[in-house]
Backbone as JSON, one array per atom type, in Angstrom:
{
  "sequence": "MKKLVCRCAVAASKRGFVFFGIQFWGECWSGADADQRFYMYDASNACANTEFKQCDTSSAKACAGKQYKNYVYEIVQDSPNGSGVGPPIHPEEY",
  "N": [[11.33, -2.86, -4.51], [8.97, -2.72, -5.82], [8.41, -5.47, -6.48], [7.84, -6.44, -3.99], [5.55, -5.1, -3.25], [3.86, -6.13, -5.18], [3.83, -8.83, -4.51], [2.71, -8.69, -1.99], [0.22, -7.66, -2.71], [-0.85, -9.82, -4.15], [-0.96, -11.78, -2.07], [-2.78, -10.57, -0.29], [-4.97, -10.35, -1.92], [-5.61, -13.09, -2.52], [-6.66, -13.77, -0.15], [-8.94, -12.44, -0.13], [-8.96, -9.79, 0.5], [-9.12, -6.23, 0.12], [-7.66, -3.93, 0.68], [-4.24, -3.11, 1.32], [-1.19, -2.53, 3.12], [2.16, -1.29, 3.03], [4.56, -1.38, 5.37], [7.11, 0.01, 7.41], [9.25, -0.17, 5.6], [9.26, -2.84, 4.54], [7.29, -4.62, 5.38], [4.33, -6.43, 4.97], [0.95, -5.55, 5.43], [-2.43, -6.35, 6.13], [-5.96, -7.18, 6.13], [-9.19, -8.36, 7.0], [-10.65, -6.22, 7.88], [-9.09, -4.03, 6.99], [-9.55, -1.68, 5.53], [-11.02, -0.16, 7.3], [-9.31, -0.05, 9.5], [-6.94, 1.17, 8.49], [-8.07, 3.73, 7.86], [-8.54, 4.8, 10.32], [-6.65, 6.5, 11.2], [-5.0, 9.62, 10.66], [-3.66, 10.85, 7.47], [-0.2, 10.5, 6.76], [3.1, 11.85, 6.33], [5.21, 10.23, 6.42], [6.29, 8.34, 4.56], [8.12, 6.8, 1.91], [9.65, 6.56, -1.43], [11.4, 4.36, -3.67], [13.77, 5.75, -3.98], [14.13, 6.94, -1.48], [12.86, 9.25, -1.16], [10.18, 11.66, -0.5], [6.9, 10.31, -0.92], [4.94, 10.47, -3.92], [1.76, 10.69, -4.53], [0.51, 10.65, -6.98], [2.22, 9.53, -8.69], [3.54, 6.49, -10.37], [5.41, 5.15, -9.01], [6.47, 2.77, -6.64], [5.9, 2.83, -3.13], [6.67, 2.87, 0.4], [5.79, 2.67, 3.83], [7.34, 4.29, 6.55], [8.7, 3.63, 9.8], [6.17, 2.36, 11.83], [4.21, 3.23, 10.07], [1.91, 3.04, 7.35], [1.95, 2.58, 3.88], [-0.7, 2.84, 1.9], [-2.44, 0.65, -0.3], [-4.93, -0.03, -2.84], [-6.65, -2.83, -4.02], [-7.76, -3.34, -7.21], [-10.3, -4.31, -9.7], [-9.22, -6.87, -11.99], [-7.46, -5.99, -14.93], [-6.96, -6.07, -18.44], [-4.95, -4.47, -19.19], [-3.43, -3.73, -17.03], [-1.9, -3.99, -13.74], [-3.63, -4.67, -11.74], [-3.39, -3.56, -9.31], [-4.41, -0.75, -7.73], [-4.08, 2.89, -7.71], [-2.27, 4.24, -4.96], [-4.1, 4.82, -1.86], [-3.64, 6.68, 0.3], [-0.8, 7.47, 2.34], [-0.81, 6.07, 5.57], [-1.13, 6.24, 9.18], [-0.46, 3.59, 11.34]],
  "CA": [[10.14, -2.61, -3.7], [7.71, -3.03, -6.66], [8.07, -6.87, -6.36], [7.31, -6.62, -2.61], [4.1, -4.6, -3.37], [3.06, -7.08, -6.04], [3.69, -10.09, -3.61], [1.71, -8.33, -0.91], [-1.06, -7.59, -3.35], [-1.29, -11.26, -4.38], [-1.35, -12.43, -0.8], [-4.0, -9.93, 0.23], [-6.11, -10.74, -2.89], [-5.93, -14.46, -2.32], [-7.48, -13.85, 1.1], [-10.22, -11.66, -0.29], [-8.78, -8.44, 1.07], [-9.12, -5.13, -0.81], [-6.6, -2.97, 0.91], [-3.06, -3.61, 2.05], [-0.24, -1.5, 3.34], [3.51, -1.63, 3.16], [4.98, -0.66, 6.54], [8.54, -0.26, 8.02], [10.09, -0.57, 4.42], [9.14, -4.13, 3.93], [6.3, -5.51, 6.05], [3.03, -6.39, 4.3], [-0.1, -5.52, 6.37], [-3.73, -6.34, 5.53], [-6.85, -7.9, 6.94], [-10.56, -8.25, 6.59], [-11.06, -4.86, 8.19], [-8.03, -3.19, 6.72], [-10.04, -0.4, 5.12], [-11.44, 0.57, 8.45], [-8.15, 0.22, 10.44], [-6.16, 2.19, 7.83], [-8.7, 5.06, 7.87], [-8.68, 5.28, 11.67], [-5.62, 7.47, 11.48], [-4.8, 10.66, 9.61], [-2.58, 10.73, 6.54], [1.11, 10.83, 7.28], [4.05, 12.07, 5.33], [6.32, 9.35, 6.68], [6.45, 7.32, 3.51], [9.06, 7.13, 0.93], [9.73, 5.76, -2.59], [12.63, 3.66, -3.76], [14.86, 6.75, -3.82], [14.07, 7.46, -0.12], [12.2, 10.55, -1.23], [8.73, 11.67, -0.2], [6.05, 9.65, -1.94], [4.06, 11.34, -4.78], [0.62, 9.82, -4.76], [0.17, 10.75, -8.4], [3.31, 8.74, -9.29], [3.35, 5.11, -10.31], [6.51, 4.55, -8.25], [6.14, 2.06, -5.36], [6.31, 3.49, -1.86], [6.5, 2.11, 1.64], [5.69, 3.43, 5.06], [8.52, 4.09, 7.42], [8.38, 3.01, 11.02], [4.78, 2.42, 12.27], [3.38, 3.9, 9.05], [1.54, 2.18, 6.19], [1.57, 3.21, 2.65], [-1.91, 1.98, 1.62], [-2.84, 0.41, -1.71], [-6.2, -0.71, -3.0], [-6.59, -3.79, -5.1], [-8.94, -3.11, -8.06], [-10.56, -5.48, -10.6], [-8.25, -7.16, -12.96], [-7.66, -5.31, -16.22], [-6.03, -6.66, -19.36], [-3.96, -3.5, -19.43], [-2.73, -3.28, -15.8], [-1.44, -5.01, -12.75], [-4.71, -5.06, -10.71], [-3.2, -2.82, -8.16], [-4.81, 0.62, -8.07], [-3.2, 3.88, -7.09], [-2.43, 4.24, -3.56], [-5.16, 5.62, -1.19], [-2.73, 7.59, 0.88], [-0.07, 6.88, 3.52], [-1.67, 6.04, 6.8], [-0.43, 5.77, 10.38], [-1.11, 2.31, 11.8]],
  "C": [[8.88, -2.94, -4.47], [7.38, -4.52, -6.6], [7.47, -7.18, -4.97], [5.79, -6.22, -2.68], [3.34, -5.63, -4.08], [2.78, -8.39, -5.18], [2.55, -9.85, -2.59], [0.31, -8.22, -1.53], [-1.65, -8.95, -3.61], [-1.74, -11.89, -3.1], [-2.62, -11.91, -0.26], [-5.18, -10.38, -0.66], [-6.55, -12.13, -2.67], [-6.77, -14.67, -1.04], [-8.74, -13.06, 1.07], [-10.08, -10.21, 0.16], [-8.69, -7.44, -0.1], [-8.01, -4.15, -0.59], [-5.47, -3.62, 1.55], [-2.08, -2.44, 2.17], [1.2, -2.04, 3.43], [4.06, -0.7, 4.33], [6.45, -1.03, 6.82], [9.52, -0.74, 6.8], [9.87, -1.88, 3.82], [8.09, -5.06, 4.53], [4.93, -5.26, 5.26], [1.89, -6.59, 5.28], [-1.43, -5.46, 5.73], [-4.68, -7.05, 6.49], [-8.26, -7.6, 6.4], [-11.11, -6.91, 6.78], [-9.99, -3.82, 7.99], [-8.5, -1.76, 6.35], [-10.47, 0.49, 6.31], [-10.29, 0.97, 9.35], [-7.3, 1.24, 9.82], [-6.72, 3.64, 7.95], [-8.87, 5.57, 9.3], [-7.7, 6.45, 11.97], [-5.44, 8.43, 10.32], [-3.62, 10.25, 8.63], [-1.3, 11.17, 7.15], [2.08, 11.14, 6.08], [5.32, 11.26, 5.54], [6.4, 8.14, 5.93], [7.44, 7.72, 2.51], [9.1, 6.19, -0.26], [11.09, 4.99, -2.59], [13.91, 4.43, -3.66], [14.88, 7.33, -2.5], [13.57, 8.86, -0.18], [10.79, 10.49, -0.94], [7.93, 11.18, -1.31], [5.15, 10.73, -2.71], [2.98, 10.5, -5.15], [0.22, 9.78, -6.19], [1.16, 9.95, -9.23], [2.98, 7.21, -9.37], [4.47, 4.36, -9.54], [5.92, 3.97, -6.99], [6.7, 2.86, -4.26], [6.0, 2.5, -0.7], [6.42, 3.16, 2.78], [6.95, 3.19, 5.83], [8.02, 3.51, 8.78], [6.95, 3.31, 11.59], [3.95, 3.19, 11.35], [3.05, 2.87, 7.94], [1.38, 3.06, 4.96], [0.5, 2.27, 2.08], [-2.17, 1.92, 0.13], [-4.19, -0.21, -1.7], [-6.03, -1.65, -4.27], [-7.88, -3.61, -5.98], [-9.07, -4.28, -8.95], [-9.5, -5.66, -11.56], [-8.53, -6.42, -14.23], [-6.58, -5.98, -17.19], [-4.8, -5.75, -19.62], [-3.16, -3.11, -18.19], [-2.48, -4.35, -14.85], [-2.5, -5.4, -11.76], [-4.46, -4.26, -9.41], [-3.41, -1.35, -8.39], [-3.93, 1.57, -7.48], [-3.31, 3.8, -5.62], [-3.44, 5.15, -2.99], [-4.4, 6.86, -0.73], [-2.05, 7.01, 2.04], [-0.93, 7.07, 4.77], [-0.7, 5.71, 8.04], [-1.21, 4.51, 10.81], [-0.48, 2.02, 13.22]]
}
């Protein structure tokens, strides 16, 4: 799942997007207005990590949204010490 998150981050970043979500275990969602669209809905607990356990937003483990849910990430400025993908914002319904 970590590779999927990285590929999605690269694709979103190349298009100038700042936020992206992983939905339905493997779909990459983003757009110019992704920040507004993701925040239209309340946070959801329907997201899981690679062990199919509830996501812990303080963890570095990759997570994905289940059906019709996005686990939202924010792309931050490149850092020589990191991946360029910030901590997840929070899981969102979409």
